[in-house]
PDB file of C-alpha atoms in Angstrom:
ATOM      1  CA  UNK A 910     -44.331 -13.371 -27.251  1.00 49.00           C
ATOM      2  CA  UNK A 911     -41.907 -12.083 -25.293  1.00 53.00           C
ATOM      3  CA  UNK A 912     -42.397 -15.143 -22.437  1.00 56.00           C
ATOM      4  CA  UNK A 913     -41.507 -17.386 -25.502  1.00 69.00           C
ATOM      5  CA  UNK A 914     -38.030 -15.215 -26.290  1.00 66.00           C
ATOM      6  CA  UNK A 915     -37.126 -15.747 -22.376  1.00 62.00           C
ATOM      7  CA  UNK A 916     -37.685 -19.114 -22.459  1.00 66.00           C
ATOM      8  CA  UNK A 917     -35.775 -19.870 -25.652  1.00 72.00           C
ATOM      9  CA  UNK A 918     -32.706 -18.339 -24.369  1.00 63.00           C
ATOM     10  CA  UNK A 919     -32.930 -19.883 -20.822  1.00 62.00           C
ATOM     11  CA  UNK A 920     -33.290 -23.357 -22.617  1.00 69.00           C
ATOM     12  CA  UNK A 921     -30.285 -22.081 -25.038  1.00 71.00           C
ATOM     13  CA  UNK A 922     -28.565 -21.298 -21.875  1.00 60.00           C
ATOM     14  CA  UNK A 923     -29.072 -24.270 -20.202  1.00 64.00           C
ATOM     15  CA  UNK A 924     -28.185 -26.293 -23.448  1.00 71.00           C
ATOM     16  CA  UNK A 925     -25.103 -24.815 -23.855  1.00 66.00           C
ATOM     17  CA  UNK A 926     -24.021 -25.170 -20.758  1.00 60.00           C
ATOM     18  CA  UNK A 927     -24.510 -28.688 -21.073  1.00 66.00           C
ATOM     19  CA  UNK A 928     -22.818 -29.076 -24.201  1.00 72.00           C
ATOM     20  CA  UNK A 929     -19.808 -26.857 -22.295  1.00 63.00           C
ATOM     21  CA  UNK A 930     -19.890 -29.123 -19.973  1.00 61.00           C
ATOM     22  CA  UNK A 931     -19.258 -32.363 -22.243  1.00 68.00           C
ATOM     23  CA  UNK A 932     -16.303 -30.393 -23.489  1.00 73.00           C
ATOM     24  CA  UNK A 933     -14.780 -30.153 -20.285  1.00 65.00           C
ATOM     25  CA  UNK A 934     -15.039 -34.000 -19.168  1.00 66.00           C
ATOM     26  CA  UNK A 935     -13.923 -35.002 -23.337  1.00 71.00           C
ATOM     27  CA  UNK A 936     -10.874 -32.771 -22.766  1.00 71.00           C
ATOM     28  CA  UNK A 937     -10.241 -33.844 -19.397  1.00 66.00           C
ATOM     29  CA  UNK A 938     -10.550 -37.430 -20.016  1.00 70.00           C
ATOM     30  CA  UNK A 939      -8.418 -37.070 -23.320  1.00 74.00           C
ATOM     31  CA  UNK A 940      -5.957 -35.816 -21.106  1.00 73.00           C
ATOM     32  CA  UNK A 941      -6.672 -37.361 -17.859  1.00 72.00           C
ATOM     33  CA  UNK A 942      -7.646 -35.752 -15.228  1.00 69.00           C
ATOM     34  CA  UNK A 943      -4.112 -37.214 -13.074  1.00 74.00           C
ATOM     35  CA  UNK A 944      -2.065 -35.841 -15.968  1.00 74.00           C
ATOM     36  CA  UNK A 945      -3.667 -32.711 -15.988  1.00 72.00           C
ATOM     37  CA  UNK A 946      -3.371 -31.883 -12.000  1.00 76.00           C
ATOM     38  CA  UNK A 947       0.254 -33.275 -12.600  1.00 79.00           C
ATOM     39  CA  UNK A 948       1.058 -30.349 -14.881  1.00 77.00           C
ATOM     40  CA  UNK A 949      -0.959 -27.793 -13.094  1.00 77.00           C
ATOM     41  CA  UNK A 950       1.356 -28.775 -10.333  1.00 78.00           C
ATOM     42  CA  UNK A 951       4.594 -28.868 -11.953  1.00 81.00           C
ATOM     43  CA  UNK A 952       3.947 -25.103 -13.193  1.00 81.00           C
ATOM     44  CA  UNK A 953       4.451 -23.542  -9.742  1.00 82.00           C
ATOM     45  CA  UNK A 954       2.822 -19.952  -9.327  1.00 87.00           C
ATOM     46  CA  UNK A 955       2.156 -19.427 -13.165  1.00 90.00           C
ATOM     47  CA  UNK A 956      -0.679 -21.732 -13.242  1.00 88.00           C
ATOM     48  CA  UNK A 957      -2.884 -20.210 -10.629  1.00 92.00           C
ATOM     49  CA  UNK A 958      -1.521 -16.331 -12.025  1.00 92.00           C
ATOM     50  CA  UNK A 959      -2.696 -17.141 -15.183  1.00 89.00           C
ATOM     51  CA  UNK A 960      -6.251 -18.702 -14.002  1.00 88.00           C
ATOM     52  CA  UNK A 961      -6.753 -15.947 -11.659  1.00 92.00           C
ATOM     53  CA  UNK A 962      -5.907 -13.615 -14.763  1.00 90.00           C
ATOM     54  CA  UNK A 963      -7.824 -15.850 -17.723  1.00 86.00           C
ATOM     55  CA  UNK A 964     -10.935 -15.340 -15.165  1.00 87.00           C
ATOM     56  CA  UNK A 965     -10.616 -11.714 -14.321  1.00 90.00           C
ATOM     57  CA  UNK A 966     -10.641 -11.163 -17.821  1.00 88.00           C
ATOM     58  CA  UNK A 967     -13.713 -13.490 -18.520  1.00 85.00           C
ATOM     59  CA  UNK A 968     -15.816 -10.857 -16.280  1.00 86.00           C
ATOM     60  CA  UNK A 969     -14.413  -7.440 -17.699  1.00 86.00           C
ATOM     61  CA  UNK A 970     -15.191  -9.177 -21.195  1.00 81.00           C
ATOM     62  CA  UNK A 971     -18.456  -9.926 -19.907  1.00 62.00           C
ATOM     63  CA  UNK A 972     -20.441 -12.040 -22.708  1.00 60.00           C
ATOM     64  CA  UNK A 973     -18.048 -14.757 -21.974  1.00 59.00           C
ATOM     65  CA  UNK A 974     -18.558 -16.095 -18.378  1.00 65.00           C
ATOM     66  CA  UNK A 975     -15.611 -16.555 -15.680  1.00 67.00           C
ATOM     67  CA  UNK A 976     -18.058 -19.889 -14.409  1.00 74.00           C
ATOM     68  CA  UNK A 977     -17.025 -22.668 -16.821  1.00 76.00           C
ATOM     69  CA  UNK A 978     -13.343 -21.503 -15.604  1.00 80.00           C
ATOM     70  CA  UNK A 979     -14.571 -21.478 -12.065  1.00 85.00           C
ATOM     71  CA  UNK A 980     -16.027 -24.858 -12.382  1.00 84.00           C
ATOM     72  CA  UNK A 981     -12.863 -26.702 -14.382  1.00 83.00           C
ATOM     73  CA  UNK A 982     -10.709 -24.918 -11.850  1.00 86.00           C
ATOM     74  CA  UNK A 983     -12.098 -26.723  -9.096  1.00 86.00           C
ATOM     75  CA  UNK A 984     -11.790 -29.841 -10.614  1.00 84.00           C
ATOM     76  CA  UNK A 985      -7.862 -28.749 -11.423  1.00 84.00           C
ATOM     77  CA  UNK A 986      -6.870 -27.322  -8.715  1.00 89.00           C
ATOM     78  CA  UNK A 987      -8.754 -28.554  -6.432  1.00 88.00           C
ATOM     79  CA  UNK A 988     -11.953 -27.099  -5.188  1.00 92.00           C
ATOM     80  CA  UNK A 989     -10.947 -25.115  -1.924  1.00 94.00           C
ATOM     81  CA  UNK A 990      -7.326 -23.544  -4.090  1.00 93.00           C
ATOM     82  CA  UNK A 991     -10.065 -22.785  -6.913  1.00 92.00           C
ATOM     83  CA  UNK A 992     -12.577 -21.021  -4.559  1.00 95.00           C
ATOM     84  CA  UNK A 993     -10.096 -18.826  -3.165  1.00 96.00           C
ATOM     85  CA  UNK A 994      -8.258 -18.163  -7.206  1.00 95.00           C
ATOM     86  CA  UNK A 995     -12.213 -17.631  -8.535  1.00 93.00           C
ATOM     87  CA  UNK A 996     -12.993 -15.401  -5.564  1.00 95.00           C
ATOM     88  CA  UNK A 997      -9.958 -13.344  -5.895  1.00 95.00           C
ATOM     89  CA  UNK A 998     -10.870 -13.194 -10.192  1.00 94.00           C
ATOM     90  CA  UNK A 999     -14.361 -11.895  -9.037  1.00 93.00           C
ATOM     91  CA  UNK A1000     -13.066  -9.394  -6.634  1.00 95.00           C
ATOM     92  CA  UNK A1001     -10.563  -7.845  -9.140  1.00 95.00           C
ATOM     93  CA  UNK A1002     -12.452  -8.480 -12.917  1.00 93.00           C
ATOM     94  CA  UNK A1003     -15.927  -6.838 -11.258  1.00 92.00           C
ATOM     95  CA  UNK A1004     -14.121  -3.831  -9.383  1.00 96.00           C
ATOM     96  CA  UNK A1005     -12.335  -2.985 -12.868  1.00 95.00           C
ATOM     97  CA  UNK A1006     -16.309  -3.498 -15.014  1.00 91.00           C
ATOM     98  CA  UNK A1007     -17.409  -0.825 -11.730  1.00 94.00           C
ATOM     99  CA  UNK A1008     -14.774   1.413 -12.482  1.00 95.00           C
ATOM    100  CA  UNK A1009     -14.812   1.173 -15.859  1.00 93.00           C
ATOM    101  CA  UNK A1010     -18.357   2.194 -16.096  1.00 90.00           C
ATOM    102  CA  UNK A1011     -17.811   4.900 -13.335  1.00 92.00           C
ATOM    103  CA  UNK A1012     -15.032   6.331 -15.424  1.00 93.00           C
ATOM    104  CA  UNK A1013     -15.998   6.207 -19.106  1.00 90.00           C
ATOM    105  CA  UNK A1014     -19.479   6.040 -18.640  1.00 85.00           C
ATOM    106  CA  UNK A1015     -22.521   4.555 -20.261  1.00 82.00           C
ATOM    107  CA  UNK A1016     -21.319   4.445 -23.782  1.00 83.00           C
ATOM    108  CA  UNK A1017     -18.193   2.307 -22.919  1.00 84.00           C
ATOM    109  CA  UNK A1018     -20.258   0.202 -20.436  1.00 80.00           C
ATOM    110  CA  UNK A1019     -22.573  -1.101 -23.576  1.00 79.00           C
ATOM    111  CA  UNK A1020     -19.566  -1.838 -25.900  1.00 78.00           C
ATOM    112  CA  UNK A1021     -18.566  -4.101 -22.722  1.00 76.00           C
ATOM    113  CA  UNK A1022     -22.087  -5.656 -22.078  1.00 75.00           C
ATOM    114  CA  UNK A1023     -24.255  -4.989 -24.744  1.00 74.00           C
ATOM    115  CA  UNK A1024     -27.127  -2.473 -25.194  1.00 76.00           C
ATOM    116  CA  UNK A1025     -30.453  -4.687 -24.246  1.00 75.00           C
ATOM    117  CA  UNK A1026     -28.231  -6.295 -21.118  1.00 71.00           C
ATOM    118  CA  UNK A1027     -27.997  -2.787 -19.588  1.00 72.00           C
ATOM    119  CA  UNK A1028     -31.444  -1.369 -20.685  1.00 75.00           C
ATOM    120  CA  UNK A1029     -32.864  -4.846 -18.748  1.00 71.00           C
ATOM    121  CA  UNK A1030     -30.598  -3.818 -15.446  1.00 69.00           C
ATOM    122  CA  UNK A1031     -31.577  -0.541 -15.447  1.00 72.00           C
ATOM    123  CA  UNK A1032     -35.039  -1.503 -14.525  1.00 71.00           C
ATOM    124  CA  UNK A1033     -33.434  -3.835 -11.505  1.00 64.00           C
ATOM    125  CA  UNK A1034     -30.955  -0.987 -10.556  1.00 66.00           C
ATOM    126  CA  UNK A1035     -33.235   1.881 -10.776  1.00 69.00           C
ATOM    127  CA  UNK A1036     -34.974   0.442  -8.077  1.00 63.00           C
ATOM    128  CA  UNK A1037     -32.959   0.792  -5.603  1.00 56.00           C
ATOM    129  CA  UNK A1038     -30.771   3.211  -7.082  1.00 57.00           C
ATOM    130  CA  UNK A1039     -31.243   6.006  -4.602  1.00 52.00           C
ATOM    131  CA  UNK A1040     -31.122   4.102  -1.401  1.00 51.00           C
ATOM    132  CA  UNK A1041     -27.800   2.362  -2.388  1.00 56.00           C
ATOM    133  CA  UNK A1042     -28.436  -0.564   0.236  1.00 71.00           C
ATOM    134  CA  UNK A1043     -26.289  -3.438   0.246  1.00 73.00           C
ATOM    135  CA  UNK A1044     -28.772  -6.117   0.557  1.00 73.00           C
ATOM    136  CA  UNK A1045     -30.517  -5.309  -2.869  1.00 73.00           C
ATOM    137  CA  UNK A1046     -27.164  -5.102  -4.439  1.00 75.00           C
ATOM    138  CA  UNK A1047     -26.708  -8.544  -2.639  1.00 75.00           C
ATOM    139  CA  UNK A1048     -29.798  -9.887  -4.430  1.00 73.00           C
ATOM    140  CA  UNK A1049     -29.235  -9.213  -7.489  1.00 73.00           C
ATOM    141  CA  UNK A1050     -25.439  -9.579  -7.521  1.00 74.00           C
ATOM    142  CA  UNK A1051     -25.923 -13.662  -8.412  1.00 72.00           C
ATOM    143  CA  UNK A1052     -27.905 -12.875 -11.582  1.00 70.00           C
ATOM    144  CA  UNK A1053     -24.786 -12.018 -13.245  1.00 78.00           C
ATOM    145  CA  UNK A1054     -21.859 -10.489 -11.583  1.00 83.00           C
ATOM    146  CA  UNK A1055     -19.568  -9.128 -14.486  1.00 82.00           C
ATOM    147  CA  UNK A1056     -23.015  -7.342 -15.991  1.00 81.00           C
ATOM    148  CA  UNK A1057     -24.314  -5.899 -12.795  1.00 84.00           C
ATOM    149  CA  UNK A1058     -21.141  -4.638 -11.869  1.00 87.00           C
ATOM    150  CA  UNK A1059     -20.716  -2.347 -14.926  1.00 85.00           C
ATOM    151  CA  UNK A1060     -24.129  -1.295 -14.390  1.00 84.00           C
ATOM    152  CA  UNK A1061     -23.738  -0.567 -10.592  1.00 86.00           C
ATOM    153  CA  UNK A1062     -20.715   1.805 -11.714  1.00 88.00           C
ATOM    154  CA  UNK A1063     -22.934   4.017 -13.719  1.00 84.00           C
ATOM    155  CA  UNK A1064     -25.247   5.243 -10.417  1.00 83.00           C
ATOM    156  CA  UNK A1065     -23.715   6.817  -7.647  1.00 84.00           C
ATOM    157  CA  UNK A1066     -23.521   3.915  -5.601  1.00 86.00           C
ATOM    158  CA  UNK A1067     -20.487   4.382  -3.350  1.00 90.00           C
ATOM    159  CA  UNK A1068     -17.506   1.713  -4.350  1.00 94.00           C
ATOM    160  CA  UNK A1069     -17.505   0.767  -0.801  1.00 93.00           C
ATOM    161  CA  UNK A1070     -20.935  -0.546  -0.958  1.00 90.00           C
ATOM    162  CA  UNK A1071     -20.472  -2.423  -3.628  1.00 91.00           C
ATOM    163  CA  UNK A1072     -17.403  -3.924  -2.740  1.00 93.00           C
ATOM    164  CA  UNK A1073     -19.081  -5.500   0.315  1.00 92.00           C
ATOM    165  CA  UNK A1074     -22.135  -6.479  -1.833  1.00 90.00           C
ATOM    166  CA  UNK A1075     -19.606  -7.940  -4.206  1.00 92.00           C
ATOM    167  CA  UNK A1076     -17.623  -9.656  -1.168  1.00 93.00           C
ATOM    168  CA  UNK A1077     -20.578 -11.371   0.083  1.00 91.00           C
ATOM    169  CA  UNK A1078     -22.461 -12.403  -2.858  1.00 90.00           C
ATOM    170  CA  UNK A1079     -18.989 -14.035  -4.717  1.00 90.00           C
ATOM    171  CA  UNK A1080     -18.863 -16.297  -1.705  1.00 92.00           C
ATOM    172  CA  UNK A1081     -22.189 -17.929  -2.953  1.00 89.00           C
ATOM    173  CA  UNK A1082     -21.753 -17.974  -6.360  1.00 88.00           C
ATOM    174  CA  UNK A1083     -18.718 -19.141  -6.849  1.00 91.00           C
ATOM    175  CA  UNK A1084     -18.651 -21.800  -4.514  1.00 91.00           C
ATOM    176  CA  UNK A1085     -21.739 -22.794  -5.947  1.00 88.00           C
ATOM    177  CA  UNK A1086     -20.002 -22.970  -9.443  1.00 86.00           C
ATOM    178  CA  UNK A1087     -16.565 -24.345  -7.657  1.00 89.00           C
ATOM    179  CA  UNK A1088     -18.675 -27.133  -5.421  1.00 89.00           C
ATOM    180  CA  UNK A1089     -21.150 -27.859  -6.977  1.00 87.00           C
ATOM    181  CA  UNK A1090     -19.913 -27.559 -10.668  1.00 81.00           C
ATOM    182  CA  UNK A1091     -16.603 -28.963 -10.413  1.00 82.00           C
ATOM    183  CA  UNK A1092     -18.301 -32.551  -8.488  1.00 82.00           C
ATOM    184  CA  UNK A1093     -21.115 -32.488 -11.543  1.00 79.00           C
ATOM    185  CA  UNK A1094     -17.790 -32.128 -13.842  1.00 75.00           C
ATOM    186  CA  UNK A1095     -15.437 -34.823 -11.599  1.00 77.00           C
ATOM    187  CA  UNK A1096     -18.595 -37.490 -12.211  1.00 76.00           C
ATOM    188  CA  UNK A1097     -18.289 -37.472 -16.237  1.00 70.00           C
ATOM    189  CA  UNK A1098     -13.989 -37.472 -15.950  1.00 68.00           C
ATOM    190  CA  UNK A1099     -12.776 -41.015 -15.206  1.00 59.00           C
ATOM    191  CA  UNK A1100      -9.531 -41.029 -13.309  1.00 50.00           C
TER     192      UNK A1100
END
């Protein structure tokens, strides 16, 4: 039964991302995809403040997900200005859902991220809770940054560690979501 509920909410996953996704390329092609560069352009600094801000944000608040913003920002801004505006979003929303979590504790942590989210992490993060090594934190990093780094701040894994675990895994997810995403986006927007 419980192989069922898992595979029900991947395939909800997956549809909604879909359906996200045909969102995106209605809005952008409503728009147009020239006129909305134009403007990101014509806003100087404030447009990539505000992304790097609106994406920060999407991680501390961590049910909502920083990756459609990573992907439409690549196809705004272009995809190596996005990967460098996601990256920095990553760097600063997780280090705040780590310190958060280090700070308040476990109670806060769950308003952030939900009870069964953390209870499911624990199992991944008690596992390699007392060696603190980088490369698990690496691993398991990608399943979902925002949520792993609030649950990372509750053991006493040093920040340092985490911030190079965080470092090095952000450079494959988001490009993934910035690449990949943003040229699976481009092909349903007509310029």
């Amino acid at each position: 039964m419980q192989f069922t509920s898992k595979l029900k909410n991947i395939l909800l996953a997956i549809f909604a991302v879909v359906v996200l996704y045909l969102i995106m390329a209605l809005a952008l092609q409503t728009i147009g995809l020239d006129n909305a560069q134009m403007l990101i352009n014509k806003t100087g600094i404030w447009a990539p403040a505000v992304f790097i801000l609106l994406c920060a944000l999407s991680l501390i608040l961590a049910p909502l997900s920083g990756s459609s913003l990573f992907v439409i920002g690549g196809t705004l801004f272009g995809k190596h200005n996005a990967f460098l505006f996601s990256y920095i979003a990553s760097i600063i929303g997780c280090s705040i859902n780590f310190w958060i979590s280090r700070k308040f504790g476990r109670r806060v942590a769950i308003r952030f991220i939900g009870k069964d989210n953390l209870n499911e992490l624990d199992k991944f993060i008690n596992k390699f809770k007392s060696s603190r090594n980088i490369i698990s934190m690496i691993v398991i990093m990608p399943l979902s940054q925002d949520i792993v780094s609030y649950a990372i701040g509750l053991t006493k894994i040093k920040y340092t560690h985490f911030l190079i675990a965080l470092i090095l895994s952000s450079t494959i997810v988001i490009a993934g979501y910035v690449y990949i995403g943003s040229s699976l986006l481009e092909l349903f927007v007509k310029k």
